[in-house]
């Protein structure tokens, strides 16, 4: 039962950040803290290192001594857990918590958004995934294939298209505009210092030599900011919105389920959706960290979880 543990911990391990929420067994919030991303694409050891560092920082922020891990019950939704080998590595390296429930961040986002009831979510951040839970208990997943082949409409997907546009501009296939100018400047600032890099072509190539999914996702900020002023950025936003609309229609062809859009890019895309989709969207009741807490409470005391 939950009262056997000093604290319950809900953790959302995403590609860009890790959110740790610490609550007392009765649900009162003690602390929450955000750290670096802990997606499993960077390896299980790195993911656990970030999670534990963020957990320690949560207790420090609350001026509370970090208790023994055995006194903590922890629920985690982490990006990449849908990849079997990554999930196995992550489980194998798990610290000795008193209780531990692990799943994907998509699953905890769905749990948090609809509190375990039927509904659908599309999470749009560094990556993208859509999940629907139906009244009969079945589920369906769309996308979540990972970058660069999947995660349509995600920050990394937008960034990939932004850099492709810049390549066209730099070699003369397209005219310069606000997006290409800002993206070259971003590559120069975001790349590794290199005194020999002096022109736009080399700046972009140098950045590409080191860029990972998170780096591409950082470019999405420029696309969002410049969509009103640059046709290329506007096209990327419009295409992203169309991909989200397709995911929504695939998850729920009859448009019967409540649909929550979650993640850092959901709000920015809203204005680009068709009117029918805009009207369907509901606010998530809670976030992925709360979904992780719900997952944990169900495992500790299934009969006590209110539906």
mmCIF file of C-alpha atoms in Angstrom:
data_model
loop_
_atom_site.group_PDB
_atom_site.id
_atom_site.type_symbol
_atom_site.label_atom_id
_atom_site.label_comp_id
_atom_site.label_asym_id
_atom_site.label_seq_id
_atom_site.Cartn_x
_atom_site.Cartn_y
_atom_site.Cartn_z
ATOM 1 C CA UNK A 1 0.000 0.000 0.000
ATOM 2 C CA UNK A 2 1.036 3.584 -0.583
ATOM 3 C CA UNK A 3 1.455 4.362 3.143
ATOM 4 C CA UNK A 4 4.361 1.896 3.332
ATOM 5 C CA UNK A 5 6.487 4.420 1.435
ATOM 6 C CA UNK A 6 7.722 7.816 2.548
ATOM 7 C CA UNK A 7 7.016 9.413 -0.832
ATOM 8 C CA UNK A 8 5.460 8.638 -4.185
ATOM 9 C CA UNK A 9 7.376 9.888 -7.222
ATOM 10 C CA UNK A 10 5.989 10.564 -10.698
ATOM 11 C CA UNK A 11 8.556 11.101 -13.443
ATOM 12 C CA UNK A 12 8.144 12.215 -17.041
ATOM 13 C CA UNK A 13 11.360 11.422 -18.906
ATOM 14 C CA UNK A 14 11.236 13.261 -22.204
ATOM 15 C CA UNK A 15 13.687 14.087 -24.922
ATOM 16 C CA UNK A 16 14.106 17.711 -23.883
ATOM 17 C CA UNK A 17 13.489 17.625 -20.143
ATOM 18 C CA UNK A 18 12.824 15.328 -17.202
ATOM 19 C CA UNK A 19 10.086 16.364 -14.774
ATOM 20 C CA UNK A 20 10.082 14.829 -11.298
ATOM 21 C CA UNK A 21 7.046 15.299 -9.029
ATOM 22 C CA UNK A 22 7.307 14.196 -5.393
ATOM 23 C CA UNK A 23 4.151 13.745 -3.336
ATOM 24 C CA UNK A 24 3.308 12.452 0.111
ATOM 25 C CA UNK A 25 1.328 9.188 0.218
ATOM 26 C CA UNK A 26 -1.865 11.206 0.759
ATOM 27 C CA UNK A 27 -1.222 13.148 -2.464
ATOM 28 C CA UNK A 28 0.113 16.414 -1.017
ATOM 29 C CA UNK A 29 2.820 17.879 -3.195
ATOM 30 C CA UNK A 30 6.283 18.065 -1.654
ATOM 31 C CA UNK A 31 8.307 19.222 -4.654
ATOM 32 C CA UNK A 32 8.812 19.120 -8.375
ATOM 33 C CA UNK A 33 11.877 19.832 -10.429
ATOM 34 C CA UNK A 34 12.885 19.806 -14.100
ATOM 35 C CA UNK A 35 16.206 18.468 -15.339
ATOM 36 C CA UNK A 36 17.805 17.560 -18.643
ATOM 37 C CA UNK A 37 16.224 15.100 -21.065
ATOM 38 C CA UNK A 38 16.377 11.396 -20.212
ATOM 39 C CA UNK A 39 15.127 9.755 -23.415
ATOM 40 C CA UNK A 40 16.450 6.220 -23.807
ATOM 41 C CA UNK A 41 17.992 6.962 -27.203
ATOM 42 C CA UNK A 42 20.995 8.278 -25.240
ATOM 43 C CA UNK A 43 21.383 5.017 -23.342
ATOM 44 C CA UNK A 44 19.937 3.582 -20.146
ATOM 45 C CA UNK A 45 22.900 4.592 -18.012
ATOM 46 C CA UNK A 46 22.587 8.227 -19.072
ATOM 47 C CA UNK A 47 18.817 8.167 -18.558
ATOM 48 C CA UNK A 48 19.151 6.876 -14.996
ATOM 49 C CA UNK A 49 21.924 9.361 -14.242
ATOM 50 C CA UNK A 50 19.671 12.263 -15.275
ATOM 51 C CA UNK A 51 16.636 10.868 -13.456
ATOM 52 C CA UNK A 52 18.521 10.338 -10.189
ATOM 53 C CA UNK A 53 20.174 13.759 -10.387
ATOM 54 C CA UNK A 54 16.783 15.395 -10.960
ATOM 55 C CA UNK A 55 15.239 13.372 -8.146
ATOM 56 C CA UNK A 56 17.974 14.531 -5.760
ATOM 57 C CA UNK A 57 17.478 18.121 -6.912
ATOM 58 C CA UNK A 58 13.733 17.814 -6.196
ATOM 59 C CA UNK A 59 14.339 17.005 -2.529
ATOM 60 C CA UNK A 60 17.028 19.667 -2.292
ATOM 61 C CA UNK A 61 14.599 22.255 -3.670
ATOM 62 C CA UNK A 62 12.151 21.268 -0.917
ATOM 63 C CA UNK A 63 14.878 21.536 1.759
ATOM 64 C CA UNK A 64 14.270 17.876 2.563
ATOM 65 C CA UNK A 65 16.916 15.222 3.008
ATOM 66 C CA UNK A 66 16.985 12.646 0.251
ATOM 67 C CA UNK A 67 15.519 9.468 1.799
ATOM 68 C CA UNK A 68 16.766 5.947 1.078
ATOM 69 C CA UNK A 69 15.652 4.734 -2.343
ATOM 70 C CA UNK A 70 13.955 1.764 -0.677
ATOM 71 C CA UNK A 71 11.478 4.169 0.938
ATOM 72 C CA UNK A 72 10.378 5.605 -2.414
ATOM 73 C CA UNK A 73 7.699 4.295 -4.757
ATOM 74 C CA UNK A 74 8.378 5.514 -8.280
ATOM 75 C CA UNK A 75 6.413 5.604 -11.529
ATOM 76 C CA UNK A 76 8.232 6.604 -14.702
ATOM 77 C CA UNK A 77 7.100 7.279 -18.237
ATOM 78 C CA UNK A 78 10.204 7.609 -20.406
ATOM 79 C CA UNK A 79 10.673 8.355 -24.091
ATOM 80 C CA UNK A 80 11.990 5.358 -26.014
ATOM 81 C CA UNK A 81 10.490 2.712 -23.733
ATOM 82 C CA UNK A 82 8.544 1.396 -26.727
ATOM 83 C CA UNK A 83 11.859 0.092 -28.143
ATOM 84 C CA UNK A 84 12.205 -3.384 -26.604
ATOM 85 C CA UNK A 85 15.986 -3.447 -26.199
ATOM 86 C CA UNK A 86 16.118 0.065 -24.742
ATOM 87 C CA UNK A 87 13.358 -0.852 -22.302
ATOM 88 C CA UNK A 88 15.154 -4.028 -21.243
ATOM 89 C CA UNK A 89 18.399 -2.114 -20.651
ATOM 90 C CA UNK A 90 16.547 0.513 -18.654
ATOM 91 C CA UNK A 91 14.848 -2.075 -16.442
ATOM 92 C CA UNK A 92 18.098 -3.949 -15.905
ATOM 93 C CA UNK A 93 19.839 -0.818 -14.605
ATOM 94 C CA UNK A 94 17.009 0.283 -12.326
ATOM 95 C CA UNK A 95 18.031 1.378 -8.826
ATOM 96 C CA UNK A 96 16.601 -0.418 -5.791
ATOM 97 C CA UNK A 97 13.477 1.629 -5.219
ATOM 98 C CA UNK A 98 10.844 0.314 -2.841
ATOM 99 C CA UNK A 99 8.434 0.007 -5.770
ATOM 100 C CA UNK A 100 8.891 0.834 -9.442
ATOM 101 C CA UNK A 101 6.530 1.032 -12.407
ATOM 102 C CA UNK A 102 7.951 1.718 -15.864
ATOM 103 C CA UNK A 103 6.279 2.530 -19.176
ATOM 104 C CA UNK A 104 6.550 4.941 -22.079
ATOM 105 C CA UNK A 105 5.980 8.662 -21.702
ATOM 106 C CA UNK A 106 3.154 8.306 -24.226
ATOM 107 C CA UNK A 107 1.344 5.897 -21.880
ATOM 108 C CA UNK A 108 1.706 8.207 -18.887
ATOM 109 C CA UNK A 109 0.656 11.216 -20.974
ATOM 110 C CA UNK A 110 -2.509 9.337 -21.939
ATOM 111 C CA UNK A 111 -3.177 8.331 -18.325
ATOM 112 C CA UNK A 112 -2.698 11.871 -17.097
ATOM 113 C CA UNK A 113 -4.733 13.518 -19.826
ATOM 114 C CA UNK A 114 -7.873 11.430 -19.385
ATOM 115 C CA UNK A 115 -7.299 9.979 -15.898
ATOM 116 C CA UNK A 116 -7.501 6.412 -17.136
ATOM 117 C CA UNK A 117 -10.731 6.893 -19.076
ATOM 118 C CA UNK A 118 -11.240 6.388 -22.807
ATOM 119 C CA UNK A 119 -9.648 9.133 -24.852
ATOM 120 C CA UNK A 120 -6.845 10.015 -27.212
ATOM 121 C CA UNK A 121 -3.700 12.095 -27.023
ATOM 122 C CA UNK A 122 -1.159 13.329 -29.509
ATOM 123 C CA UNK A 123 2.078 14.401 -27.862
ATOM 124 C CA UNK A 124 4.082 16.857 -29.961
ATOM 125 C CA UNK A 125 7.501 17.737 -28.603
ATOM 126 C CA UNK A 126 10.998 16.636 -29.548
ATOM 127 C CA UNK A 127 9.241 13.566 -30.968
ATOM 128 C CA UNK A 128 5.616 12.799 -31.767
ATOM 129 C CA UNK A 129 3.283 9.956 -30.872
ATOM 130 C CA UNK A 130 -0.463 9.480 -30.757
ATOM 131 C CA UNK A 131 -2.270 6.985 -28.512
ATOM 132 C CA UNK A 132 -5.950 6.206 -28.079
ATOM 133 C CA UNK A 133 -7.570 4.141 -25.327
ATOM 134 C CA UNK A 134 -11.012 2.807 -26.203
ATOM 135 C CA UNK A 135 -13.947 1.893 -24.001
ATOM 136 C CA UNK A 136 -13.356 -1.839 -24.544
ATOM 137 C CA UNK A 137 -9.865 -1.560 -23.067
ATOM 138 C CA UNK A 138 -7.973 -1.763 -26.348
ATOM 139 C CA UNK A 139 -5.448 0.828 -27.495
ATOM 140 C CA UNK A 140 -3.982 2.088 -30.728
ATOM 141 C CA UNK A 141 -0.682 3.856 -31.347
ATOM 142 C CA UNK A 142 0.258 6.008 -34.338
ATOM 143 C CA UNK A 143 3.767 7.210 -35.135
ATOM 144 C CA UNK A 144 6.381 7.233 -32.396
ATOM 145 C CA UNK A 145 8.695 5.600 -34.949
ATOM 146 C CA UNK A 146 11.562 7.860 -33.987
ATOM 147 C CA UNK A 147 13.707 10.402 -35.752
ATOM 148 C CA UNK A 148 14.504 10.803 -38.612
ATOM 149 C CA UNK A 149 12.110 8.346 -40.278
ATOM 150 C CA UNK A 150 9.106 9.086 -38.067
ATOM 151 C CA UNK A 151 7.878 11.460 -35.377
ATOM 152 C CA UNK A 152 6.008 13.479 -37.988
ATOM 153 C CA UNK A 153 5.231 17.099 -37.035
ATOM 154 C CA UNK A 154 7.626 16.959 -34.084
ATOM 155 C CA UNK A 155 10.218 19.561 -33.216
ATOM 156 C CA UNK A 156 12.945 17.401 -34.749
ATOM 157 C CA UNK A 157 10.818 16.904 -37.886
ATOM 158 C CA UNK A 158 10.363 20.672 -38.192
ATOM 159 C CA UNK A 159 14.056 21.269 -37.634
ATOM 160 C CA UNK A 160 15.000 18.757 -40.309
ATOM 161 C CA UNK A 161 12.815 20.610 -42.786
ATOM 162 C CA UNK A 162 14.202 23.953 -41.724
ATOM 163 C CA UNK A 163 17.786 22.829 -42.306
ATOM 164 C CA UNK A 164 16.831 21.316 -45.655
ATOM 165 C CA UNK A 165 15.374 24.701 -46.652
ATOM 166 C CA UNK A 166 18.616 26.380 -45.606
ATOM 167 C CA UNK A 167 20.609 23.970 -47.760
ATOM 168 C CA UNK A 168 18.492 25.004 -50.748
ATOM 169 C CA UNK A 169 19.090 28.655 -49.925
ATOM 170 C CA UNK A 170 22.837 28.397 -49.373
ATOM 171 C CA UNK A 171 23.491 26.590 -52.654
ATOM 172 C CA UNK A 172 21.182 28.882 -54.643
ATOM 173 C CA UNK A 173 18.041 26.786 -55.133
ATOM 174 C CA UNK A 174 15.862 29.114 -53.036
ATOM 175 C CA UNK A 175 15.998 32.768 -51.998
ATOM 176 C CA UNK A 176 17.158 33.889 -48.566
ATOM 177 C CA UNK A 177 14.515 34.893 -46.055
ATOM 178 C CA UNK A 178 14.030 35.310 -42.306
ATOM 179 C CA UNK A 179 14.052 31.545 -41.601
ATOM 180 C CA UNK A 180 17.238 30.783 -43.511
ATOM 181 C CA UNK A 181 19.022 33.808 -42.036
ATOM 182 C CA UNK A 182 18.012 32.875 -38.498
ATOM 183 C CA UNK A 183 18.855 29.202 -39.022
ATOM 184 C CA UNK A 184 22.385 29.893 -40.261
ATOM 185 C CA UNK A 185 22.919 32.142 -37.238
ATOM 186 C CA UNK A 186 21.557 29.380 -35.008
ATOM 187 C CA UNK A 187 23.930 26.819 -36.533
ATOM 188 C CA UNK A 188 26.874 29.120 -35.931
ATOM 189 C CA UNK A 189 25.926 29.706 -32.286
ATOM 190 C CA UNK A 190 24.834 26.135 -31.573
ATOM 191 C CA UNK A 191 27.744 24.371 -33.251
ATOM 192 C CA UNK A 192 31.133 23.505 -31.850
ATOM 193 C CA UNK A 193 33.671 26.365 -32.112
ATOM 194 C CA UNK A 194 35.713 26.021 -35.290
ATOM 195 C CA UNK A 195 37.974 28.851 -36.373
ATOM 196 C CA UNK A 196 38.214 27.489 -39.914
ATOM 197 C CA UNK A 197 34.442 27.785 -40.531
ATOM 198 C CA UNK A 198 33.929 31.098 -42.327
ATOM 199 C CA UNK A 199 31.035 30.813 -44.800
ATOM 200 C CA UNK A 200 27.407 29.728 -44.615
ATOM 201 C CA UNK A 201 28.020 26.434 -46.390
ATOM 202 C CA UNK A 202 30.676 25.373 -43.885
ATOM 203 C CA UNK A 203 28.700 26.682 -40.899
ATOM 204 C CA UNK A 204 25.733 24.467 -41.791
ATOM 205 C CA UNK A 205 27.892 21.430 -42.579
ATOM 206 C CA UNK A 206 29.809 21.835 -39.328
ATOM 207 C CA UNK A 207 26.554 21.955 -37.347
ATOM 208 C CA UNK A 208 25.171 18.914 -39.166
ATOM 209 C CA UNK A 209 28.292 16.926 -38.286
ATOM 210 C CA UNK A 210 27.354 17.146 -34.602
ATOM 211 C CA UNK A 211 23.556 17.537 -34.606
ATOM 212 C CA UNK A 212 21.342 14.988 -32.876
ATOM 213 C CA UNK A 213 17.566 14.783 -32.538
ATOM 214 C CA UNK A 214 17.472 17.354 -29.758
ATOM 215 C CA UNK A 215 19.541 19.781 -31.845
ATOM 216 C CA UNK A 216 17.121 19.519 -34.756
ATOM 217 C CA UNK A 217 14.230 20.019 -32.328
ATOM 218 C CA UNK A 218 15.756 23.272 -31.099
ATOM 219 C CA UNK A 219 15.338 24.645 -34.611
ATOM 220 C CA UNK A 220 11.568 24.274 -34.290
ATOM 221 C CA UNK A 221 11.512 27.436 -32.174
ATOM 222 C CA UNK A 222 12.641 29.444 -35.203
ATOM 223 C CA UNK A 223 9.994 27.856 -37.415
ATOM 224 C CA UNK A 224 7.261 28.766 -34.936
ATOM 225 C CA UNK A 225 8.527 32.300 -34.402
ATOM 226 C CA UNK A 226 8.925 33.094 -38.101
ATOM 227 C CA UNK A 227 5.898 31.353 -39.583
ATOM 228 C CA UNK A 228 4.057 34.684 -39.881
ATOM 229 C CA UNK A 229 6.956 36.300 -41.754
ATOM 230 C CA UNK A 230 8.541 33.559 -43.851
ATOM 231 C CA UNK A 231 6.725 31.396 -46.428
ATOM 232 C CA UNK A 232 9.038 28.422 -45.841
ATOM 233 C CA UNK A 233 8.384 28.465 -42.092
ATOM 234 C CA UNK A 234 4.654 28.811 -42.732
ATOM 235 C CA UNK A 235 4.720 25.787 -45.051
ATOM 236 C CA UNK A 236 6.459 23.706 -42.390
ATOM 237 C CA UNK A 237 3.840 24.646 -39.791
ATOM 238 C CA UNK A 238 0.994 23.923 -42.216
ATOM 239 C CA UNK A 239 2.478 20.542 -43.123
ATOM 240 C CA UNK A 240 2.966 19.691 -39.445
ATOM 241 C CA UNK A 241 -0.662 20.539 -38.685
ATOM 242 C CA UNK A 242 -1.795 18.288 -41.546
ATOM 243 C CA UNK A 243 0.219 15.402 -40.109
ATOM 244 C CA UNK A 244 -1.396 15.900 -36.696
ATOM 245 C CA UNK A 245 -4.846 15.988 -38.291
ATOM 246 C CA UNK A 246 -4.086 12.692 -40.044
ATOM 247 C CA UNK A 247 -2.986 11.120 -36.754
ATOM 248 C CA UNK A 248 -6.186 12.290 -35.066
ATOM 249 C CA UNK A 249 -8.353 10.843 -37.841
ATOM 250 C CA UNK A 250 -6.463 7.534 -37.697
ATOM 251 C CA UNK A 251 -6.791 7.218 -33.932
ATOM 252 C CA UNK A 252 -10.491 8.079 -33.901
ATOM 253 C CA UNK A 253 -12.135 7.973 -37.358
ATOM 254 C CA UNK A 254 -15.590 8.715 -35.908
ATOM 255 C CA UNK A 255 -14.288 11.650 -33.842
ATOM 256 C CA UNK A 256 -15.995 10.311 -30.707
ATOM 257 C CA UNK A 257 -13.132 10.365 -28.202
ATOM 258 C CA UNK A 258 -11.912 13.398 -26.283
ATOM 259 C CA UNK A 259 -8.598 14.406 -27.843
ATOM 260 C CA UNK A 260 -5.862 16.173 -25.894
ATOM 261 C CA UNK A 261 -2.831 17.661 -27.598
ATOM 262 C CA UNK A 262 0.182 17.652 -25.319
ATOM 263 C CA UNK A 263 3.806 18.641 -25.536
ATOM 264 C CA UNK A 264 5.707 21.834 -26.126
ATOM 265 C CA UNK A 265 4.541 22.387 -29.715
ATOM 266 C CA UNK A 266 0.845 21.605 -29.321
ATOM 267 C CA UNK A 267 -0.187 25.183 -28.595
ATOM 268 C CA UNK A 268 1.863 26.645 -31.439
ATOM 269 C CA UNK A 269 0.198 24.331 -33.966
ATOM 270 C CA UNK A 270 -3.381 24.930 -32.849
ATOM 271 C CA UNK A 271 -4.049 27.872 -35.181
ATOM 272 C CA UNK A 272 -3.004 25.783 -38.201
ATOM 273 C CA UNK A 273 -5.515 22.971 -37.591
ATOM 274 C CA UNK A 274 -8.779 22.760 -39.532
ATOM 275 C CA UNK A 275 -11.766 24.136 -37.623
ATOM 276 C CA UNK A 276 -13.236 20.699 -36.966
ATOM 277 C CA UNK A 277 -10.079 19.497 -35.261
ATOM 278 C CA UNK A 278 -9.750 22.697 -33.241
ATOM 279 C CA UNK A 279 -13.259 22.165 -31.869
ATOM 280 C CA UNK A 280 -12.501 18.565 -30.842
ATOM 281 C CA UNK A 281 -9.464 19.328 -28.731
ATOM 282 C CA UNK A 282 -9.900 19.281 -24.968
ATOM 283 C CA UNK A 283 -7.507 20.314 -22.240
ATOM 284 C CA UNK A 284 -5.531 17.502 -20.645
ATOM 285 C CA UNK A 285 -6.717 16.923 -17.065
ATOM 286 C CA UNK A 286 -3.147 16.339 -15.879
ATOM 287 C CA UNK A 287 0.338 15.861 -17.279
ATOM 288 C CA UNK A 288 2.610 12.881 -17.836
ATOM 289 C CA UNK A 289 4.177 13.077 -14.356
ATOM 290 C CA UNK A 290 0.704 12.826 -12.826
ATOM 291 C CA UNK A 291 0.005 9.963 -15.236
ATOM 292 C CA UNK A 292 3.077 8.215 -13.837
ATOM 293 C CA UNK A 293 1.714 8.719 -10.327
ATOM 294 C CA UNK A 294 -1.628 7.252 -11.390
ATOM 295 C CA UNK A 295 0.178 4.248 -12.897
ATOM 296 C CA UNK A 296 2.018 3.801 -9.618
ATOM 297 C CA UNK A 297 -1.073 4.107 -7.433
ATOM 298 C CA UNK A 298 -2.885 1.541 -9.549
ATOM 299 C CA UNK A 299 -0.033 -0.908 -9.033
ATOM 300 C CA UNK A 300 0.149 -0.262 -5.290
ATOM 301 C CA UNK A 301 -3.557 -0.381 -4.610
ATOM 302 C CA UNK A 302 -5.659 -1.012 -7.738
ATOM 303 C CA UNK A 303 -8.951 -1.140 -5.853
ATOM 304 C CA UNK A 304 -8.451 2.340 -4.385
ATOM 305 C CA UNK A 305 -8.008 4.207 -7.667
ATOM 306 C CA UNK A 306 -11.091 6.220 -8.510
ATOM 307 C CA UNK A 307 -12.183 6.062 -12.108
#
